[in-house]
mmCIF file of C-alpha atoms in Angstrom:
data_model
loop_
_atom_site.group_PDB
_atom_site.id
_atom_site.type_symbol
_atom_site.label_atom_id
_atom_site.label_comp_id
_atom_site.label_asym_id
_atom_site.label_seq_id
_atom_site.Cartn_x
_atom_site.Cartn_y
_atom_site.Cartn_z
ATOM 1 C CA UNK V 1 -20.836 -14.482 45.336
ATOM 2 C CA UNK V 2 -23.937 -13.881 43.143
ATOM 3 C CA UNK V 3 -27.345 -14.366 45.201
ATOM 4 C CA UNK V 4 -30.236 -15.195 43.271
ATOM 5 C CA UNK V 5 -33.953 -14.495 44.937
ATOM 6 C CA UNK V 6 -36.652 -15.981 43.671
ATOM 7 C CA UNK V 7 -40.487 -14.974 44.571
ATOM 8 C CA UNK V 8 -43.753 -16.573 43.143
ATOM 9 C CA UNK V 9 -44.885 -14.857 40.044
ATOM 10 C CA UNK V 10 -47.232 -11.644 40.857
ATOM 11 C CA UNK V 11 -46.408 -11.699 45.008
ATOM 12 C CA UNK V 12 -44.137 -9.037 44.319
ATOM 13 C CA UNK V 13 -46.877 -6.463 43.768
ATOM 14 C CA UNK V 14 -49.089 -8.175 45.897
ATOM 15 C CA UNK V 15 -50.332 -10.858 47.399
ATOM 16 C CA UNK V 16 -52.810 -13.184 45.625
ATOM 17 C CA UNK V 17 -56.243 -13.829 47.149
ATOM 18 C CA UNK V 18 -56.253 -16.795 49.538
ATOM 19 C CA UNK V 19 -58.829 -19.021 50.531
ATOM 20 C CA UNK V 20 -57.781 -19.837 54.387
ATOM 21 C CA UNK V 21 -56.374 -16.964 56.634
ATOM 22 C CA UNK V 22 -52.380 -16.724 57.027
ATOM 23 C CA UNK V 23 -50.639 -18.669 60.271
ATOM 24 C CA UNK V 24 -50.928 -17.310 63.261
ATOM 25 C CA UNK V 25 -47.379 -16.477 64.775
ATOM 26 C CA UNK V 26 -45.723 -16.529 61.438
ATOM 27 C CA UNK V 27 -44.588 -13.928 59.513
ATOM 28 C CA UNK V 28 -46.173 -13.375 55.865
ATOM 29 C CA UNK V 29 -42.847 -13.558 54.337
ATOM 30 C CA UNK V 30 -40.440 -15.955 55.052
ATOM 31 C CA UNK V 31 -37.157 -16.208 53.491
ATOM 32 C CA UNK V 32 -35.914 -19.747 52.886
ATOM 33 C CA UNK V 33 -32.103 -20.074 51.882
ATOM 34 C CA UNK V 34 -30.633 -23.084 49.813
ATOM 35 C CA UNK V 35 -27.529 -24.242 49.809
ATOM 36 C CA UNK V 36 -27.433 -25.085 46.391
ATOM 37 C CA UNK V 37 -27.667 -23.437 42.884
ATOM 38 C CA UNK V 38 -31.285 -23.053 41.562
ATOM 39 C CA UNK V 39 -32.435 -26.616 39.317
ATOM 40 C CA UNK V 40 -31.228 -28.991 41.404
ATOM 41 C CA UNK V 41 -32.931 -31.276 43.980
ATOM 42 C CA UNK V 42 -32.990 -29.097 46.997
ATOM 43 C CA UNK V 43 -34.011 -26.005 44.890
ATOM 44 C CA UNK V 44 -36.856 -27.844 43.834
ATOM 45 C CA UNK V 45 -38.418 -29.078 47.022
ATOM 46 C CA UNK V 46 -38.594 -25.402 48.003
ATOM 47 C CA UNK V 47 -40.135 -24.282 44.629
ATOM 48 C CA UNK V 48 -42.544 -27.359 45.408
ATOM 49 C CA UNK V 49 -43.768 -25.624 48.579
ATOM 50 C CA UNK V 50 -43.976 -21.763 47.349
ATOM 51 C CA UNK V 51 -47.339 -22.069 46.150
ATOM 52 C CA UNK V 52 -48.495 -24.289 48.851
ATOM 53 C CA UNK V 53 -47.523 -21.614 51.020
ATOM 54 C CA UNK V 54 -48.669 -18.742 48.598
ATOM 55 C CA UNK V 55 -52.270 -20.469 49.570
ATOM 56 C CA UNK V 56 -52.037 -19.806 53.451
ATOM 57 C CA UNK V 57 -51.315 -16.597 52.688
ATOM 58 C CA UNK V 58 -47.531 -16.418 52.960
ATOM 59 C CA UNK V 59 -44.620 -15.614 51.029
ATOM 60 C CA UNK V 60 -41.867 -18.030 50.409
ATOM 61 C CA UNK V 61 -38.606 -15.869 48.839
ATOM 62 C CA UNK V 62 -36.460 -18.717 47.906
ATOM 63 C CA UNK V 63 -32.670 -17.435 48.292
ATOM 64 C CA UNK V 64 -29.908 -19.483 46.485
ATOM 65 C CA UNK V 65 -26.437 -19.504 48.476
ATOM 66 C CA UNK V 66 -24.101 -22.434 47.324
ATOM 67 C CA UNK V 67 -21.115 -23.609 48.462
ATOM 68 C CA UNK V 68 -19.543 -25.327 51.365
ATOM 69 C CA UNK V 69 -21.827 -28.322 51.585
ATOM 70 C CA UNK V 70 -24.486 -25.867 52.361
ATOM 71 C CA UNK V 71 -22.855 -24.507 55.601
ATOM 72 C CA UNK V 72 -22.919 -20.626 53.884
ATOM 73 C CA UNK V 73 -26.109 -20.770 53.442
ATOM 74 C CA UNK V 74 -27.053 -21.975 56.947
ATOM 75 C CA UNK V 75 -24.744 -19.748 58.446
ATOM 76 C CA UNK V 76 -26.419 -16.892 57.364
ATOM 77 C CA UNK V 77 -29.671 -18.358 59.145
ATOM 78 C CA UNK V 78 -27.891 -19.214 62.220
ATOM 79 C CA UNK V 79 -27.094 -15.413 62.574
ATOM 80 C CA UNK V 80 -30.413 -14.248 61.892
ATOM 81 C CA UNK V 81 -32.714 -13.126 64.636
ATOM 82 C CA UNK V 82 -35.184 -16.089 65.892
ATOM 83 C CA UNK V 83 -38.294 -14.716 64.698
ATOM 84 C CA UNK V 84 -39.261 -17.016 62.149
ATOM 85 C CA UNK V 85 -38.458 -14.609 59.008
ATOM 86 C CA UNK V 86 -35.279 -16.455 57.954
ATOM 87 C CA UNK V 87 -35.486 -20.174 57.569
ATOM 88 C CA UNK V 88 -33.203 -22.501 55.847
ATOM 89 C CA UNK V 89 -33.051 -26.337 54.924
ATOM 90 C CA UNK V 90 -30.025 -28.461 56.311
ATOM 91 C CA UNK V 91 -29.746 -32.195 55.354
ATOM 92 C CA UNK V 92 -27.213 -35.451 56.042
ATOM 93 C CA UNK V 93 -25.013 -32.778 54.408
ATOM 94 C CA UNK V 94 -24.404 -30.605 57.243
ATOM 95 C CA UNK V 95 -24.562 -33.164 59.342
ATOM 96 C CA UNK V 96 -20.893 -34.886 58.388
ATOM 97 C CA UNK V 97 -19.672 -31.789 58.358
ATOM 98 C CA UNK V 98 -20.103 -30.769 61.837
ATOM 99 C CA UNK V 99 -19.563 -33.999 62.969
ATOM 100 C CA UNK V 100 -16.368 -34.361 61.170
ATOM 101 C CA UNK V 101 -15.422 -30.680 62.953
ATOM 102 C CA UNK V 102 -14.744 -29.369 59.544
ATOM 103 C CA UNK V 103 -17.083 -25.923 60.425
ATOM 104 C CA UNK V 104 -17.221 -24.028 62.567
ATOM 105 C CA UNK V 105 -21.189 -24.343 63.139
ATOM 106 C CA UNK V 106 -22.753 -26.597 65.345
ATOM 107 C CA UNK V 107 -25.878 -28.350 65.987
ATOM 108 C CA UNK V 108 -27.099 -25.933 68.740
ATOM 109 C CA UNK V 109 -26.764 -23.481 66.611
ATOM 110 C CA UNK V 110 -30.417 -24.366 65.116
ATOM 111 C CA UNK V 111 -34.104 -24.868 65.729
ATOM 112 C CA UNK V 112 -35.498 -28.084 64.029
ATOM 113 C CA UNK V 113 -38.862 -27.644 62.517
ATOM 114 C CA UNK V 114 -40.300 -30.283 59.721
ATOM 115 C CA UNK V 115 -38.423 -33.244 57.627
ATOM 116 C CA UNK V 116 -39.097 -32.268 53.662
ATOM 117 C CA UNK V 117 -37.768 -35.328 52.086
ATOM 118 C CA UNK V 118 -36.138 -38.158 52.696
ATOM 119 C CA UNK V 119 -33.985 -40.000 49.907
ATOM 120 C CA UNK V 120 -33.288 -43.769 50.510
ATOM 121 C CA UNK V 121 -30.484 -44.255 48.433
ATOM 122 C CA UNK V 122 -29.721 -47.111 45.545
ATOM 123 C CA UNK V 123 -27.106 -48.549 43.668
ATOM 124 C CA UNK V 124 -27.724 -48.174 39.964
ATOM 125 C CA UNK V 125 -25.784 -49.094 36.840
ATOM 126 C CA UNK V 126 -25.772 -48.405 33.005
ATOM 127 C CA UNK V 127 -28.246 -50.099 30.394
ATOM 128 C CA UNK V 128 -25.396 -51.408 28.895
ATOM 129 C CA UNK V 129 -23.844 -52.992 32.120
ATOM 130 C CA UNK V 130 -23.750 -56.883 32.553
ATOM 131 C CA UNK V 131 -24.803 -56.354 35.866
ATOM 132 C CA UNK V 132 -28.661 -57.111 36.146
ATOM 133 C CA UNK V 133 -29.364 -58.212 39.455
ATOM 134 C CA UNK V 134 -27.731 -57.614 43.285
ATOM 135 C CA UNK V 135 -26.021 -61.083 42.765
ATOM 136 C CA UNK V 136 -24.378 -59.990 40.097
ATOM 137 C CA UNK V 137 -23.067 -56.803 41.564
ATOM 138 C CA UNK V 138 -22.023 -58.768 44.243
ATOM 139 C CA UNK V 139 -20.245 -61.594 42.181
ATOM 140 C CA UNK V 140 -18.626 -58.510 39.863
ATOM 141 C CA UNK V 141 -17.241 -56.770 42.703
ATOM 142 C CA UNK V 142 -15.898 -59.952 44.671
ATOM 143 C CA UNK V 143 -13.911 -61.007 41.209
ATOM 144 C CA UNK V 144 -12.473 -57.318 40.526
ATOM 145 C CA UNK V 145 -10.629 -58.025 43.975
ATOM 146 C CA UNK V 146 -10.331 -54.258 44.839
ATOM 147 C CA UNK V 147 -10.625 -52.641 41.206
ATOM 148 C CA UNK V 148 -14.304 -52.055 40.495
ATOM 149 C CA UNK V 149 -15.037 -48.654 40.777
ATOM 150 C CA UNK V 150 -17.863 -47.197 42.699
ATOM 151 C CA UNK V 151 -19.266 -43.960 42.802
ATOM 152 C CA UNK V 152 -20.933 -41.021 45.044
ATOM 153 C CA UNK V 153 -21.502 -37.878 45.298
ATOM 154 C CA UNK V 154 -19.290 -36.348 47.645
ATOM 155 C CA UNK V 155 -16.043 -36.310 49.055
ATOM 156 C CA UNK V 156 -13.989 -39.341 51.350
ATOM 157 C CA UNK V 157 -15.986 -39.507 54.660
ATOM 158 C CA UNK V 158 -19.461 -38.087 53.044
ATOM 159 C CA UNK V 159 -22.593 -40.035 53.227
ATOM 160 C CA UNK V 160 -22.641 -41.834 49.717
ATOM 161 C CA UNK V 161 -18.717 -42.639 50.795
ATOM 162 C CA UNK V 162 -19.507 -44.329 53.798
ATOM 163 C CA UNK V 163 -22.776 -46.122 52.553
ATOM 164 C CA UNK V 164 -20.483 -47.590 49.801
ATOM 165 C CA UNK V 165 -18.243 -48.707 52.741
ATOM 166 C CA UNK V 166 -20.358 -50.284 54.581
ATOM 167 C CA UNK V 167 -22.287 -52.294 51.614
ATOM 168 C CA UNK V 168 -18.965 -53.407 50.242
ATOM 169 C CA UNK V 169 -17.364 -54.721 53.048
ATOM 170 C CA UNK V 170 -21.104 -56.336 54.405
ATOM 171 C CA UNK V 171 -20.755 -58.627 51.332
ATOM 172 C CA UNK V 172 -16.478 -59.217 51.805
ATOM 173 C CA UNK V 173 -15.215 -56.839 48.818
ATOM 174 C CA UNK V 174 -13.321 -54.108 48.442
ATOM 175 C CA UNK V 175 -13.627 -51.041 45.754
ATOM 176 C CA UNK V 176 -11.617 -47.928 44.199
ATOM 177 C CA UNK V 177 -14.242 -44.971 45.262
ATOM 178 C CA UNK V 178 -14.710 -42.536 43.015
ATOM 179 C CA UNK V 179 -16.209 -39.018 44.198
ATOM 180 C CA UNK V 180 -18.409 -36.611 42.470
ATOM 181 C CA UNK V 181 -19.798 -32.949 42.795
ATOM 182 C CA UNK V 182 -23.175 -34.497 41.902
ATOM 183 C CA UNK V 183 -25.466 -37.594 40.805
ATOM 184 C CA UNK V 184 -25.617 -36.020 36.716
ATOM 185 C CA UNK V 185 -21.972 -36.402 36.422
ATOM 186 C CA UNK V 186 -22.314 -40.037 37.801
ATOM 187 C CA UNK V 187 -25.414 -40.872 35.305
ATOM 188 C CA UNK V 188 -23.438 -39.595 32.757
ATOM 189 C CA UNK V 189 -20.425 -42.082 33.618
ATOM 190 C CA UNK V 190 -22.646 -44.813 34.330
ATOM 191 C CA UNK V 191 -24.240 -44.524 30.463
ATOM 192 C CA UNK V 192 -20.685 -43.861 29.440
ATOM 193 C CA UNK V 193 -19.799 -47.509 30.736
ATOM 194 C CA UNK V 194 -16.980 -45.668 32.829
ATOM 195 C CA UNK V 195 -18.180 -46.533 35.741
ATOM 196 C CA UNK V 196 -19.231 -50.060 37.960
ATOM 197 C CA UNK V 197 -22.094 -48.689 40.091
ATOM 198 C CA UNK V 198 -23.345 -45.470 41.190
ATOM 199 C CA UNK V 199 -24.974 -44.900 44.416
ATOM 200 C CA UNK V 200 -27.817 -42.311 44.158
ATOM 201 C CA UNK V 201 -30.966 -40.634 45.456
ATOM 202 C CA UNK V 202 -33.758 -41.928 43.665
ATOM 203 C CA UNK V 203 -35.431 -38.606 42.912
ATOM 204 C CA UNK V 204 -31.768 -37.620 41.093
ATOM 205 C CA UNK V 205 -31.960 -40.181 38.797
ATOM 206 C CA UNK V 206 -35.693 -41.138 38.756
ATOM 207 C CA UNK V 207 -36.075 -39.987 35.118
ATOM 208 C CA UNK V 208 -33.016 -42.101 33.274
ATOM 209 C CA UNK V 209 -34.637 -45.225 35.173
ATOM 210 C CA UNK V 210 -37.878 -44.904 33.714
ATOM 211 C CA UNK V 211 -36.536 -44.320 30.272
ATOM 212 C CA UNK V 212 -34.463 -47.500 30.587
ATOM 213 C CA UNK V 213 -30.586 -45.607 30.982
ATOM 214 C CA UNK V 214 -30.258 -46.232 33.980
ATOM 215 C CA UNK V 215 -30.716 -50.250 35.897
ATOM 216 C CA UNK V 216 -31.516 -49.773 39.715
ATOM 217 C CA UNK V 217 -30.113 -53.044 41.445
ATOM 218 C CA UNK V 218 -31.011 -52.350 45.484
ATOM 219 C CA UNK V 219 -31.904 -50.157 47.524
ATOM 220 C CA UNK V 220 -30.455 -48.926 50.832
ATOM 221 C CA UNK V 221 -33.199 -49.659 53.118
ATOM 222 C CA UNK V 222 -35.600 -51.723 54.893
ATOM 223 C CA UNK V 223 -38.549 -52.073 52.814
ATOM 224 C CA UNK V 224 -38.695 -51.165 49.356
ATOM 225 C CA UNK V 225 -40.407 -47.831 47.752
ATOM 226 C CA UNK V 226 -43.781 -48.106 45.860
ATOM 227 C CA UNK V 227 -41.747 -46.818 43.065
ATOM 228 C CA UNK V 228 -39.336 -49.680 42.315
ATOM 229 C CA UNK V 229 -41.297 -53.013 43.657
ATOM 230 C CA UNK V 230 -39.441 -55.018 41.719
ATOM 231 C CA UNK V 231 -35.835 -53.855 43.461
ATOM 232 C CA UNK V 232 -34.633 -55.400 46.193
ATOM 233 C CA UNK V 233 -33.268 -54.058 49.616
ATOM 234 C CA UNK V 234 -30.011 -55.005 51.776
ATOM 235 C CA UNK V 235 -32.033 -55.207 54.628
ATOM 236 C CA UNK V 236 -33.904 -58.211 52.482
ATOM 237 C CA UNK V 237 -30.404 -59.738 51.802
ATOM 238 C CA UNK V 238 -28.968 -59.214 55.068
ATOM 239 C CA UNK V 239 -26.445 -56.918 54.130
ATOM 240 C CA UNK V 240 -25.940 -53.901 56.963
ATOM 241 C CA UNK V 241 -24.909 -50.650 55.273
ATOM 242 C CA UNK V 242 -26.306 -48.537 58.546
ATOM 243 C CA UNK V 243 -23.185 -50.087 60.985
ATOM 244 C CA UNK V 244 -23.250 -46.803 63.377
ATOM 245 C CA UNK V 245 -27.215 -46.415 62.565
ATOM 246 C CA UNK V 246 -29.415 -45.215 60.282
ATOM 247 C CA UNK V 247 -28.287 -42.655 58.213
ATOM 248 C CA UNK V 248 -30.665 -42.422 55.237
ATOM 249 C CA UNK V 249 -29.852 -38.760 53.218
ATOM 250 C CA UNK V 250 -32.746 -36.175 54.312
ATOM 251 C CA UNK V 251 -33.825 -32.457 53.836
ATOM 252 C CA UNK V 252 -35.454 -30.722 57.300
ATOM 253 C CA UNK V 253 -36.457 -27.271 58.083
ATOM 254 C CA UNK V 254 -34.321 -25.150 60.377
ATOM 255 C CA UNK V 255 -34.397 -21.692 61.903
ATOM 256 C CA UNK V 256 -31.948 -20.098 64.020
ATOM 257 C CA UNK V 257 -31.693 -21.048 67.895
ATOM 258 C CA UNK V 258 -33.827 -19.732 70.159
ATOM 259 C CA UNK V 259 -37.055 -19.233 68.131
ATOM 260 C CA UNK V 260 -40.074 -19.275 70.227
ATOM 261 C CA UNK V 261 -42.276 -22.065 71.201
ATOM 262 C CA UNK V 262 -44.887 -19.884 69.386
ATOM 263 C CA UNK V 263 -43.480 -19.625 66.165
ATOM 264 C CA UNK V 264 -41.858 -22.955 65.970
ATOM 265 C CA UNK V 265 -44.898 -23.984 66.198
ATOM 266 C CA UNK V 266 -46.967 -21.878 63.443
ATOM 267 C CA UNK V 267 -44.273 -22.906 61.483
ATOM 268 C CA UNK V 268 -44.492 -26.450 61.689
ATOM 269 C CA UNK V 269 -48.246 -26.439 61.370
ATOM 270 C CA UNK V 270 -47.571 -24.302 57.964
ATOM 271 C CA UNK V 271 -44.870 -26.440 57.010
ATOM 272 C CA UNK V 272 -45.497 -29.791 57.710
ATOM 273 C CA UNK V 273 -49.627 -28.795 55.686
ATOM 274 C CA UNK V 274 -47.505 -28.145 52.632
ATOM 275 C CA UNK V 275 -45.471 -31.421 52.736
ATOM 276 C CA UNK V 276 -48.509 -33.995 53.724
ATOM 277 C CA UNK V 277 -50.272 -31.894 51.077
ATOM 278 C CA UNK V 278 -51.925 -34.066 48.054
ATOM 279 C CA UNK V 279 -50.192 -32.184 45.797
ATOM 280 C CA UNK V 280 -46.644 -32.301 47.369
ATOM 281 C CA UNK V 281 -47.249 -35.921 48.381
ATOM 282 C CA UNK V 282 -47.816 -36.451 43.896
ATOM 283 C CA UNK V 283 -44.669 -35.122 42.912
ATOM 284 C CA UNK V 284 -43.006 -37.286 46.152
ATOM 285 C CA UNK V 285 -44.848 -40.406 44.301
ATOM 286 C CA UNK V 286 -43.442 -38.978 40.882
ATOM 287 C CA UNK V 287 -39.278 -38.259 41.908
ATOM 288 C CA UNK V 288 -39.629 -41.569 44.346
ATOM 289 C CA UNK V 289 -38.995 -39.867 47.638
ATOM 290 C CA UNK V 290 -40.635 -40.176 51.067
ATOM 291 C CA UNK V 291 -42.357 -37.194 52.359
ATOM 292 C CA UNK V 292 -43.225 -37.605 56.159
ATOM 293 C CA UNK V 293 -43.274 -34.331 57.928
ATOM 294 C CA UNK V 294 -42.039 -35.671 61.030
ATOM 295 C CA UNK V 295 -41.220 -32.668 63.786
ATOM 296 C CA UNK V 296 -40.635 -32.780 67.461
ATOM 297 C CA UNK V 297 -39.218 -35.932 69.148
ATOM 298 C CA UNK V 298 -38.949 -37.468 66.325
ATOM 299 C CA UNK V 299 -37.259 -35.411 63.692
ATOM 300 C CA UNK V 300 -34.905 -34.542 66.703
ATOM 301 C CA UNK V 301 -34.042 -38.643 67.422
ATOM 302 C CA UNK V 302 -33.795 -39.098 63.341
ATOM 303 C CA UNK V 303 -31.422 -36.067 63.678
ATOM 304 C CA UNK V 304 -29.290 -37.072 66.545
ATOM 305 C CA UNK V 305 -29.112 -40.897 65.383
ATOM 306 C CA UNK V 306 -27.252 -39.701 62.027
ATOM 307 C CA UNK V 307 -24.810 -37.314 63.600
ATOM 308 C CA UNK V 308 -23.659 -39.494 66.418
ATOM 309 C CA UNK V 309 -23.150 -42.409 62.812
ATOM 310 C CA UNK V 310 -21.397 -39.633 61.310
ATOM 311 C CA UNK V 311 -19.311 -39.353 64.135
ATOM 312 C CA UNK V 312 -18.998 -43.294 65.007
ATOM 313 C CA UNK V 313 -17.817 -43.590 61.214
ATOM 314 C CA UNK V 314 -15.084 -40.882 61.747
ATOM 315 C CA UNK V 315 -13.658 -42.227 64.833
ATOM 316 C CA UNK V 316 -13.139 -45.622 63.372
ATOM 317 C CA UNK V 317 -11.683 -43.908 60.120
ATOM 318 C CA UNK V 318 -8.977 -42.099 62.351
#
């Protein structure tokens, strides 16, 4: 499998002049691995944060590793020594996975350090779809009488799968799912008019809604993002899509086990300065994701409340 590493221009030779002194506890290079091809999404957030890193004196290598929902990637950190030099981001991804005992990696297996993003997700259709407003989605899908088709990315029993599920039969429908690799294939089928609906992250899909392709008709959550005032959420219509809990799609920052109270904690200072930094907190604004930073107690509750859903929604399935 090809592996692609990526450093900030010049820090190969050396590393640039910084105006604040480097972390204490935390190594000057730090290698981050992605579980997902360079371009996309994830690969972006961690591009986000090189430079932000770059200016505390560090040096974020950015190693690409796709494949298996991320879990190749995050193996490789899981079996890398707990020092802080090998880092990796895990996500709602991972998460089903374990949960659905699918891997063979587990939980414990990891150090939580700093929520990156997190991606409330939203129906959207085409600009040529009738469909305008959450009534008529609702009204479309309840006369199709299990033929409108739906879309997410990811397989039966993912999160977009079981988000669908739970907003469908909230509002006493049913659906045809349709699964896909990624949310470009599903704008594509939306503009197409091959599709009903497409459930998305916003930051996916951000660009087609401001330039009219795409119509976003709600939002998966409980109050709505400064981004898209105008679009309304279930938890405004009373319609529960989080039936075994919240379980909103989000990137964290994870080292191996057993990395020490020191270090964990350098790198969360380190980490969580880039995310809550003015200049990350713009390009959140721009893509329309929510940039928090959370750590400790309550990245670890936000963590454990979406496995044990993933695992609630895969008992009931069996």
């Amino acid at each position: 499998m090809e592996r692609r590493h990526f450093i900030v221009a010049g820090a190969a030779l050396a590393m640039p002049a910084v105006t604040r002194a480097a972390v204490p506890n935390v190594p000057v290079e730090i290698r981050l691995y992605v579980g997902f091809a360079a371009g996309g999404a994830t690969d972006l957030l961690a591009r986000r944060l090189q430079p932000l890193l770059e200016r505390r004196g560090h040096r974020l290598v950015i190693d690409n590793v796709p494949g298996g929902g991320s879990t190749i990637a995050l193996n490789r950190v899981a079996l890398s020594p707990p020092d802080g030099r090998t880092l990796g981001f895990a996500s709602g991804g991972l998460l089903s996975l374990v949960a659905s005992g699918e891997v063979p990696l587990r939980l414990n297996q990891f150090t939580n350090l700093v929520r990156i993003s997190q991606d409330p997700a939203i129906l959207v259709v085409g600009n040529n779809s009738p469909i305008r407003t959450l009534d008529d989605l609702i009204a479309a899908i309840r006369a199709a009488r299990g033929s409108f088709s739906a879309a997410a990315a990811g397989a039966e029993g993912s999160l977009g799968h079981l988000n669908l599920n739970a907003f469908v039969q909230s509002i006493g429908g049913e659906y045809i799912y349709v699964a896909y690799s990624g949310a470009s294939r599903i704008a594509n089928e939306l503009m197409g008019g091959h599709l009903g609906v497409g459930l998305v992250k916003p930051a996916d899909v951000f660009g087609q809604i401001r330039s009219g392709e795409l119509r976003p008709i709600v939002q998966f959550a409980d109050e709505r993002l400064r981004q898209m005032p105008d679009v309304p959420t279930t938890a405004e219509r009373g319609i529960n899509v989080f039936p075994h809990g919240k379980m909103v799609q989000m990137t964290y920052l994870v080292g191996p086990a057993g990395v020490p109270a020191p270090v964990q904690q350098g790198l969360i200072s380190l980490f969580r300065e880039a995310v809550l930094s003015p200049e990350f907190q713009a390009s959140a604004n721009e893509d329309a994701f929510l940039a928090d930073g959370i750590h400790g107690a309550p990245l670890e509750a936000a963590v454990d409340e979406m496995f044990r859903g993933f695992q609630a929604a895969y008992a009931r399935m069996r």
